[in-house]
Amino acid sequence: RLPKPELIYVAGLFHDIAKGRGGNHAVLGEVDAREFCRQHQLPDWDTELVAWLVLEHLTMSHTAQQMDIEDPDVVQAFARKVKTLVRLDYLYLLTVADIRATNPARWNSWKASLLGQLYRATQQALQRGLESPQEQDEIIQEKQASARAALLHKGIELEAITSLWMAMSLDYFLQANTDEIIWHTEMALLAQQRPENLPMVELRTEAQRGCNELLVICRDRACLFANTTALLDQLGLNIQGALIQTLDNGLTMNSFFLLEGDGSYIEPGERGDEILLRLQQQLQQSPEEEASSCRSLPRALKHFISPPSVEISQDQQNQRTVLHLKATDSPGLLSIVGWVFTRLGISLTHAKIATYGADVDDFFYITDNNNQPILDETLLDALRQELLDRLNPSA
Protein backbone atom coordinates (compact mmCIF):
# COMPACT_ATOMS: atom_id res chain seq x y z
CA ARG A 1 0.00 0.00 0.00
CA LEU A 2 3.00 2.35 0.24
CA PRO A 3 2.58 5.11 -2.35
CA LYS A 4 6.37 5.37 -2.78
CA PRO A 5 8.18 2.24 -1.52
CA GLU A 6 11.58 3.74 -2.34
CA LEU A 7 11.22 6.24 0.51
CA ILE A 8 11.33 3.54 3.17
CA TYR A 9 14.69 2.38 1.75
CA VAL A 10 16.06 5.90 2.12
CA ALA A 11 14.75 6.06 5.70
CA GLY A 12 16.28 2.65 6.41
CA LEU A 13 19.67 3.78 5.13
CA PHE A 14 19.62 6.92 7.27
CA HIS A 15 17.86 5.81 10.48
CA ASP A 16 21.09 5.01 12.41
CA ILE A 17 23.54 7.07 10.39
CA ALA A 18 24.27 9.47 13.25
CA LYS A 19 25.10 6.84 15.89
CA GLY A 20 28.41 7.43 17.62
CA ARG A 21 28.51 11.16 16.93
CA GLY A 22 27.26 12.21 20.36
CA GLY A 23 23.78 13.44 21.12
CA ASN A 24 20.46 11.94 20.05
CA HIS A 25 21.21 9.97 16.89
CA ALA A 26 17.58 10.19 15.71
CA VAL A 27 17.60 14.00 15.91
CA LEU A 28 21.01 14.26 14.21
CA GLY A 29 20.01 11.72 11.58
CA GLU A 30 16.89 13.69 10.72
CA VAL A 31 19.11 16.63 9.70
CA ASP A 32 21.26 14.39 7.51
CA ALA A 33 18.25 12.75 5.87
CA ARG A 34 16.58 16.07 5.15
CA GLU A 35 19.76 17.46 3.59
CA PHE A 36 20.21 14.35 1.42
CA CYS A 37 16.63 14.52 0.14
CA ARG A 38 16.96 18.19 -0.75
CA GLN A 39 20.30 17.67 -2.47
CA HIS A 40 18.64 15.03 -4.63
CA GLN A 41 15.63 17.27 -5.30
CA LEU A 42 13.01 15.02 -3.73
CA PRO A 43 9.58 16.68 -3.44
CA ASP A 44 8.72 18.34 -0.13
CA TRP A 45 6.27 15.57 0.86
CA ASP A 46 8.92 12.89 0.28
CA THR A 47 11.56 14.87 2.16
CA GLU A 48 9.33 15.49 5.17
CA LEU A 49 8.28 11.83 5.36
CA VAL A 50 11.84 10.48 5.24
CA ALA A 51 13.06 13.02 7.80
CA TRP A 52 10.11 12.20 10.09
CA LEU A 53 10.74 8.45 9.83
CA VAL A 54 14.39 8.89 10.82
CA LEU A 55 13.42 11.13 13.74
CA GLU A 56 10.71 8.74 15.03
CA HIS A 57 12.19 5.37 14.07
CA LEU A 58 12.32 4.20 17.71
CA THR A 59 8.93 5.58 18.77
CA MET A 60 6.71 2.69 17.76
CA SER A 61 8.89 -0.03 19.31
CA HIS A 62 9.25 1.97 22.53
CA THR A 63 5.49 2.61 22.70
CA ALA A 64 4.56 -1.02 22.02
CA GLN A 65 7.10 -2.59 24.35
CA GLN A 66 7.35 -0.08 27.19
CA MET A 67 3.94 1.57 27.47
CA ASP A 68 0.44 0.34 28.28
CA ILE A 69 -1.04 0.10 24.77
CA GLU A 70 -4.38 -1.03 26.20
CA ASP A 71 -4.71 2.52 27.57
CA PRO A 72 -6.61 4.62 25.01
CA ASP A 73 -4.70 7.72 26.09
CA VAL A 74 -1.41 6.03 25.10
CA VAL A 75 -2.83 5.07 21.71
CA GLN A 76 -4.29 8.54 21.20
CA ALA A 77 -0.95 10.22 21.99
CA PHE A 78 0.84 7.91 19.54
CA ALA A 79 -1.81 8.56 16.88
CA ARG A 80 -1.38 12.32 17.30
CA LYS A 81 2.34 11.91 16.66
CA VAL A 82 1.76 9.72 13.58
CA LYS A 83 -1.10 11.88 12.20
CA THR A 84 -1.89 9.83 9.04
CA LEU A 85 -2.49 6.23 7.99
CA VAL A 86 0.24 6.50 5.36
CA ARG A 87 2.82 7.50 7.97
CA LEU A 88 1.62 4.64 10.18
CA ASP A 89 2.25 2.11 7.40
CA TYR A 90 5.75 3.42 6.75
CA LEU A 91 6.68 3.56 10.45
CA TYR A 92 5.33 0.08 11.17
CA LEU A 93 7.37 -1.49 8.36
CA LEU A 94 10.52 0.42 9.30
CA THR A 95 10.11 -0.64 12.94
CA VAL A 96 9.75 -4.33 12.10
CA ALA A 97 12.71 -4.18 9.71
CA ASP A 98 14.87 -2.38 12.29
CA ILE A 99 14.21 -4.92 15.06
CA ARG A 100 14.70 -7.95 12.82
CA ALA A 101 17.80 -6.64 11.06
CA THR A 102 19.55 -5.46 14.22
CA ASN A 103 19.32 -8.89 15.81
CA PRO A 104 17.04 -11.60 14.38
CA ALA A 105 17.08 -13.36 17.76
CA ARG A 106 15.24 -10.39 19.29
CA TRP A 107 12.23 -10.92 17.06
CA ASN A 108 9.55 -13.31 18.30
CA SER A 109 5.80 -13.79 18.09
CA TRP A 110 5.25 -11.72 21.24
CA LYS A 111 6.91 -8.61 19.80
CA ALA A 112 5.10 -9.13 16.51
CA SER A 113 1.77 -9.19 18.35
CA LEU A 114 2.59 -6.04 20.38
CA LEU A 115 3.43 -4.07 17.25
CA GLY A 116 0.39 -5.46 15.46
CA GLN A 117 -1.86 -4.53 18.35
CA LEU A 118 -0.53 -0.97 18.45
CA TYR A 119 -0.81 -0.71 14.66
CA ARG A 120 -4.46 -1.78 14.64
CA ALA A 121 -5.42 0.41 17.60
CA THR A 122 -3.73 3.44 16.01
CA GLN A 123 -5.34 2.69 12.67
CA GLN A 124 -8.76 2.71 14.34
CA ALA A 125 -7.95 5.95 16.18
CA LEU A 126 -6.92 7.68 12.95
CA GLN A 127 -9.96 6.39 11.07
CA ARG A 128 -12.22 7.57 13.89
CA GLY A 129 -10.53 10.97 13.87
CA LEU A 130 -8.09 12.50 16.35
CA GLU A 131 -10.80 14.87 17.51
CA SER A 132 -12.94 11.89 18.56
CA PRO A 133 -10.85 9.81 21.00
CA GLN A 134 -12.31 6.57 22.26
CA GLU A 135 -12.87 6.83 26.01
CA GLN A 136 -11.92 4.11 28.48
CA ASP A 137 -15.54 3.50 29.45
CA GLU A 138 -16.48 2.89 25.84
CA ILE A 139 -13.66 0.38 25.36
CA ILE A 140 -14.58 -1.48 28.55
CA GLN A 141 -18.27 -1.61 27.59
CA GLU A 142 -17.43 -2.99 24.14
CA LYS A 143 -15.20 -5.73 25.57
CA GLN A 144 -17.71 -6.66 28.26
CA ALA A 145 -20.61 -6.80 25.81
CA SER A 146 -18.72 -9.16 23.47
CA ALA A 147 -17.46 -11.34 26.32
CA ARG A 148 -20.88 -11.45 28.01
CA ALA A 149 -22.59 -12.60 24.80
CA ALA A 150 -20.04 -15.39 24.32
CA LEU A 151 -20.33 -16.54 27.95
CA LEU A 152 -24.14 -16.56 27.86
CA HIS A 153 -23.94 -18.60 24.67
CA LYS A 154 -21.85 -21.14 26.61
CA GLY A 155 -24.67 -21.43 29.16
CA ILE A 156 -23.11 -19.39 31.97
CA GLU A 157 -25.65 -17.44 34.00
CA LEU A 158 -25.71 -13.66 33.75
CA GLU A 159 -25.86 -13.26 37.54
CA ALA A 160 -22.64 -15.26 37.98
CA ILE A 161 -20.84 -13.22 35.31
CA THR A 162 -21.99 -9.91 36.77
CA SER A 163 -21.10 -10.89 40.32
CA LEU A 164 -17.57 -11.92 39.31
CA TRP A 165 -16.95 -8.82 37.19
CA MET A 166 -18.14 -6.55 40.01
CA ALA A 167 -15.27 -7.93 42.11
CA MET A 168 -12.71 -7.03 39.43
CA SER A 169 -11.05 -3.70 38.68
CA LEU A 170 -11.90 -1.61 35.62
CA ASP A 171 -8.19 -1.62 34.85
CA TYR A 172 -8.37 -5.37 34.22
CA PHE A 173 -10.91 -4.88 31.44
CA LEU A 174 -8.59 -2.39 29.76
CA GLN A 175 -5.60 -4.72 29.97
CA ALA A 176 -7.22 -8.00 28.93
CA ASN A 177 -8.55 -8.66 25.45
CA THR A 178 -12.02 -10.09 24.90
CA ASP A 179 -10.84 -13.67 24.43
CA GLU A 180 -8.89 -13.49 27.70
CA ILE A 181 -11.87 -12.05 29.58
CA ILE A 182 -14.01 -14.98 28.39
CA TRP A 183 -11.44 -17.61 29.37
CA HIS A 184 -10.55 -15.99 32.70
CA THR A 185 -14.23 -15.67 33.63
CA GLU A 186 -14.91 -19.34 32.88
CA MET A 187 -11.91 -20.47 34.90
CA ALA A 188 -12.60 -18.16 37.83
CA LEU A 189 -16.22 -19.32 38.10
CA LEU A 190 -15.03 -22.94 38.07
CA ALA A 191 -12.48 -22.12 40.77
CA GLN A 192 -15.17 -20.55 42.93
CA GLN A 193 -17.32 -23.65 42.62
CA ARG A 194 -14.48 -25.96 43.61
CA PRO A 195 -12.56 -24.14 46.37
CA GLU A 196 -11.12 -27.41 47.66
CA ASN A 197 -9.19 -27.78 44.40
CA LEU A 198 -7.54 -24.38 44.51
CA PRO A 199 -5.04 -23.38 43.29
CA MET A 200 -6.17 -23.76 39.69
CA VAL A 201 -3.41 -23.68 37.08
CA GLU A 202 -4.10 -23.72 33.32
CA LEU A 203 -1.90 -23.32 30.24
CA ARG A 204 -2.96 -22.46 26.69
CA THR A 205 -1.64 -20.93 23.48
CA GLU A 206 -2.59 -17.24 23.25
CA ALA A 207 -2.57 -16.60 19.51
CA GLN A 208 -3.48 -12.91 19.73
CA ARG A 209 -0.45 -12.15 21.89
CA GLY A 210 1.86 -14.60 20.14
CA CYS A 211 2.79 -16.63 23.22
CA ASN A 212 1.55 -19.12 25.78
CA GLU A 213 -0.61 -17.96 28.67
CA LEU A 214 -0.30 -19.49 32.12
CA LEU A 215 -3.30 -18.73 34.33
CA VAL A 216 -3.00 -19.11 38.11
CA ILE A 217 -6.12 -18.73 40.27
CA CYS A 218 -5.90 -19.09 44.03
CA ARG A 219 -6.50 -17.30 47.30
CA ASP A 220 -4.42 -14.14 47.48
CA ARG A 221 -1.34 -14.39 49.65
CA ALA A 222 2.10 -12.92 50.06
CA CYS A 223 4.96 -14.29 47.95
CA LEU A 224 2.67 -15.51 45.15
CA PHE A 225 4.26 -13.45 42.35
CA ALA A 226 7.78 -14.10 43.67
CA ASN A 227 7.27 -17.87 44.03
CA THR A 228 5.63 -18.23 40.63
CA THR A 229 8.24 -16.24 38.73
CA ALA A 230 11.08 -18.10 40.49
CA LEU A 231 9.71 -21.46 39.36
CA LEU A 232 9.07 -20.28 35.79
CA ASP A 233 12.67 -19.10 35.64
CA GLN A 234 13.92 -22.44 36.97
CA LEU A 235 11.95 -24.13 34.18
CA GLY A 236 13.83 -22.05 31.59
CA LEU A 237 10.80 -19.97 30.54
CA ASN A 238 10.89 -16.31 29.52
CA ILE A 239 8.12 -14.14 30.96
CA GLN A 240 7.03 -11.68 28.27
CA GLY A 241 4.35 -9.99 30.36
CA ALA A 242 1.95 -10.42 33.23
CA LEU A 243 -1.64 -9.53 34.03
CA ILE A 244 -2.16 -9.43 37.79
CA GLN A 245 -5.67 -9.16 39.20
CA THR A 246 -6.78 -9.43 42.82
CA LEU A 247 -10.54 -9.63 43.21
CA ASP A 248 -12.55 -8.03 46.00
CA ASN A 249 -13.55 -11.53 47.18
CA GLY A 250 -9.93 -12.44 48.01
CA LEU A 251 -9.31 -14.50 44.89
CA THR A 252 -6.24 -13.65 42.82
CA MET A 253 -6.08 -14.30 39.08
CA ASN A 254 -2.61 -13.99 37.57
CA SER A 255 -1.75 -14.48 33.90
CA PHE A 256 1.84 -14.92 32.77
CA PHE A 257 2.60 -14.63 29.08
CA LEU A 258 5.42 -17.06 28.31
CA LEU A 259 7.78 -18.29 25.64
CA GLU A 260 10.55 -20.86 25.85
CA GLY A 261 14.09 -19.58 26.34
CA ASP A 262 14.72 -19.73 22.59
CA GLY A 263 11.60 -17.66 21.79
CA SER A 264 9.45 -20.62 20.68
CA TYR A 265 6.03 -21.68 21.93
CA ILE A 266 5.74 -24.21 24.75
CA GLU A 267 5.09 -27.62 23.23
CA PRO A 268 1.84 -29.23 24.41
CA GLY A 269 2.00 -32.63 26.02
CA GLU A 270 4.89 -33.62 28.25
CA ARG A 271 6.47 -30.14 28.48
CA GLY A 272 3.19 -28.39 29.26
CA ASP A 273 2.23 -31.07 31.78
CA GLU A 274 5.59 -30.69 33.53
CA ILE A 275 5.07 -26.94 33.96
CA LEU A 276 1.54 -27.36 35.36
CA LEU A 277 2.57 -30.15 37.75
CA ARG A 278 5.59 -28.29 39.11
CA LEU A 279 3.59 -25.12 39.66
CA GLN A 280 0.70 -26.96 41.32
CA GLN A 281 3.15 -28.61 43.71
CA GLN A 282 4.89 -25.34 44.55
CA LEU A 283 1.69 -23.41 45.15
CA GLN A 284 0.34 -26.10 47.42
CA GLN A 285 3.52 -25.98 49.50
CA SER A 286 3.25 -22.19 49.82
CA PRO A 287 6.94 -21.54 50.62
CA GLU A 288 7.71 -18.25 52.31
CA GLU A 289 11.46 -18.30 51.83
CA GLU A 290 13.08 -16.73 48.82
CA ALA A 291 13.87 -19.23 46.07
CA SER A 292 16.96 -18.89 43.93
CA SER A 293 17.23 -19.52 40.21
CA CYS A 294 18.86 -22.72 39.00
CA ARG A 295 20.05 -21.02 35.82
CA SER A 296 23.25 -19.05 35.48
CA LEU A 297 23.81 -15.99 33.37
CA PRO A 298 24.86 -17.04 29.84
CA ARG A 299 28.57 -16.46 29.30
CA ALA A 300 27.93 -14.29 26.23
CA LEU A 301 25.89 -11.85 28.33
CA LYS A 302 28.48 -11.46 31.10
CA HIS A 303 30.30 -8.90 28.93
CA PHE A 304 27.21 -6.68 28.75
CA ILE A 305 26.46 -6.24 32.46
CA SER A 306 25.31 -2.72 33.29
CA PRO A 307 24.17 -1.18 36.59
CA PRO A 308 20.40 -1.09 37.20
CA SER A 309 18.29 2.06 37.29
CA VAL A 310 14.97 2.56 39.06
CA GLU A 311 12.53 5.41 38.33
CA ILE A 312 9.29 5.86 40.26
CA SER A 313 6.35 8.03 39.17
CA GLN A 314 2.66 8.41 39.96
CA ASP A 315 -0.17 7.46 37.60
CA GLN A 316 -2.79 9.74 39.09
CA GLN A 317 -5.49 8.89 36.56
CA ASN A 318 -5.40 5.18 37.44
CA GLN A 319 -4.52 5.67 41.11
CA ARG A 320 -1.30 3.65 41.14
CA THR A 321 2.45 4.04 41.34
CA VAL A 322 4.67 3.16 38.38
CA LEU A 323 8.12 1.64 38.87
CA HIS A 324 10.38 1.64 35.80
CA LEU A 325 13.29 -0.79 36.06
CA LYS A 326 16.22 -1.04 33.67
CA ALA A 327 18.81 -3.72 34.36
CA THR A 328 20.87 -6.49 32.85
CA ASP A 329 18.69 -9.50 32.16
CA SER A 330 19.61 -12.19 34.64
CA PRO A 331 18.10 -15.42 35.98
CA GLY A 332 15.61 -14.83 38.77
CA LEU A 333 15.32 -11.07 38.21
CA LEU A 334 11.52 -10.95 38.38
CA SER A 335 11.52 -13.18 41.43
CA ILE A 336 13.92 -10.80 43.21
CA VAL A 337 11.62 -7.88 42.38
CA GLY A 338 8.64 -9.87 43.68
CA TRP A 339 10.37 -10.69 46.96
CA VAL A 340 11.28 -7.03 47.48
CA PHE A 341 7.63 -6.09 46.95
CA THR A 342 6.54 -8.77 49.43
CA ARG A 343 9.03 -7.71 52.08
CA LEU A 344 7.97 -4.06 51.87
CA GLY A 345 4.21 -4.77 51.81
CA ILE A 346 3.71 -3.63 48.20
CA SER A 347 1.01 -5.04 45.91
CA LEU A 348 1.62 -5.59 42.20
CA THR A 349 -1.38 -4.88 39.96
CA HIS A 350 0.18 -5.12 36.50
CA ALA A 351 3.55 -5.64 34.86
CA LYS A 352 4.97 -4.68 31.46
CA ILE A 353 7.99 -6.83 30.68
CA ALA A 354 10.39 -6.08 27.79
CA THR A 355 13.81 -7.53 26.97
CA TYR A 356 16.28 -5.91 24.57
CA GLY A 357 19.19 -8.26 23.96
CA ALA A 358 21.02 -8.38 27.30
CA ASP A 359 18.85 -5.73 29.00
CA VAL A 360 15.38 -5.63 30.52
CA ASP A 361 13.16 -2.57 30.49
CA ASP A 362 10.26 -3.38 32.81
CA PHE A 363 7.34 -1.39 34.18
CA PHE A 364 5.59 -2.46 37.39
CA TYR A 365 2.29 -0.89 38.42
CA ILE A 366 2.08 -1.07 42.20
CA THR A 367 -0.05 0.03 45.15
CA ASP A 368 0.05 -0.29 48.92
CA ASN A 369 -1.90 -3.03 50.66
CA ASN A 370 -4.98 -0.79 50.65
CA ASN A 371 -4.88 -0.60 46.84
CA GLN A 372 -3.80 3.04 46.96
CA PRO A 373 -0.83 4.74 45.25
CA ILE A 374 2.35 4.70 47.30
CA LEU A 375 3.05 8.27 48.42
CA ASP A 376 5.29 7.56 51.42
CA GLU A 377 8.68 8.88 50.29
CA THR A 378 10.50 6.86 52.94
CA LEU A 379 8.96 3.65 51.61
CA LEU A 380 9.68 4.65 48.01
CA ASP A 381 13.30 5.40 48.85
CA ALA A 382 13.63 2.03 50.60
CA LEU A 383 12.09 0.29 47.58
CA ARG A 384 14.42 2.03 45.14
CA GLN A 385 17.53 1.36 47.22
CA GLU A 386 16.79 -2.30 47.91
CA LEU A 387 16.19 -3.01 44.21
CA LEU A 388 19.41 -1.24 43.27
CA ASP A 389 21.35 -3.19 45.90
CA ARG A 390 19.85 -6.55 45.00
CA LEU A 391 20.18 -6.16 41.23
CA ASN A 392 23.56 -4.44 41.04
CA PRO A 393 25.96 -6.97 39.46
CA SER A 394 28.95 -5.44 41.26
CA ALA A 395 27.31 -5.56 44.67
Short mmCIF file of N, CA, C and O in Angstrom, two decimals, residues 22 103 137 142 145 226 267 315 349:
data_model
loop_
_atom_site.label_atom_id
_atom_site.label_comp_id
_atom_site.label_asym_id
_atom_site.label_seq_id
_atom_site.Cartn_x
_atom_site.Cartn_y
_atom_site.Cartn_z
N GLY A 22 27.64 11.43 19.18
CA GLY A 22 27.26 12.21 20.36
C GLY A 22 25.88 12.81 20.15
O GLY A 22 25.52 13.18 19.04
N ASN A 103 19.02 -7.60 15.19
CA ASN A 103 19.32 -8.89 15.81
C ASN A 103 18.12 -9.81 15.61
O ASN A 103 17.13 -9.67 16.32
N ASP A 137 -14.25 4.12 29.16
CA ASP A 137 -15.54 3.50 29.45
C ASP A 137 -16.12 2.82 28.22
O ASP A 137 -16.70 1.72 28.31
N GLU A 142 -17.49 -2.17 25.35
CA GLU A 142 -17.43 -2.99 24.14
C GLU A 142 -16.89 -4.38 24.45
O GLU A 142 -17.42 -5.39 24.00
N ALA A 145 -19.44 -6.38 26.58
CA ALA A 145 -20.61 -6.80 25.81
C ALA A 145 -20.28 -8.03 24.96
O ALA A 145 -21.06 -9.00 24.91
N ALA A 226 6.37 -13.73 43.54
CA ALA A 226 7.78 -14.10 43.67
C ALA A 226 7.98 -15.60 43.49
O ALA A 226 8.89 -16.04 42.78
N GLU A 267 5.70 -26.47 23.89
CA GLU A 267 5.09 -27.62 23.23
C GLU A 267 4.03 -28.25 24.14
O GLU A 267 4.28 -28.45 25.33
N ASP A 315 0.89 7.47 38.61
CA ASP A 315 -0.17 7.46 37.60
C ASP A 315 -1.45 7.90 38.29
O ASP A 315 -2.21 7.08 38.80
N THR A 349 -0.11 -4.79 40.68
CA THR A 349 -1.38 -4.88 39.96
C THR A 349 -1.21 -5.21 38.49
O THR A 349 -2.11 -5.75 37.86
#
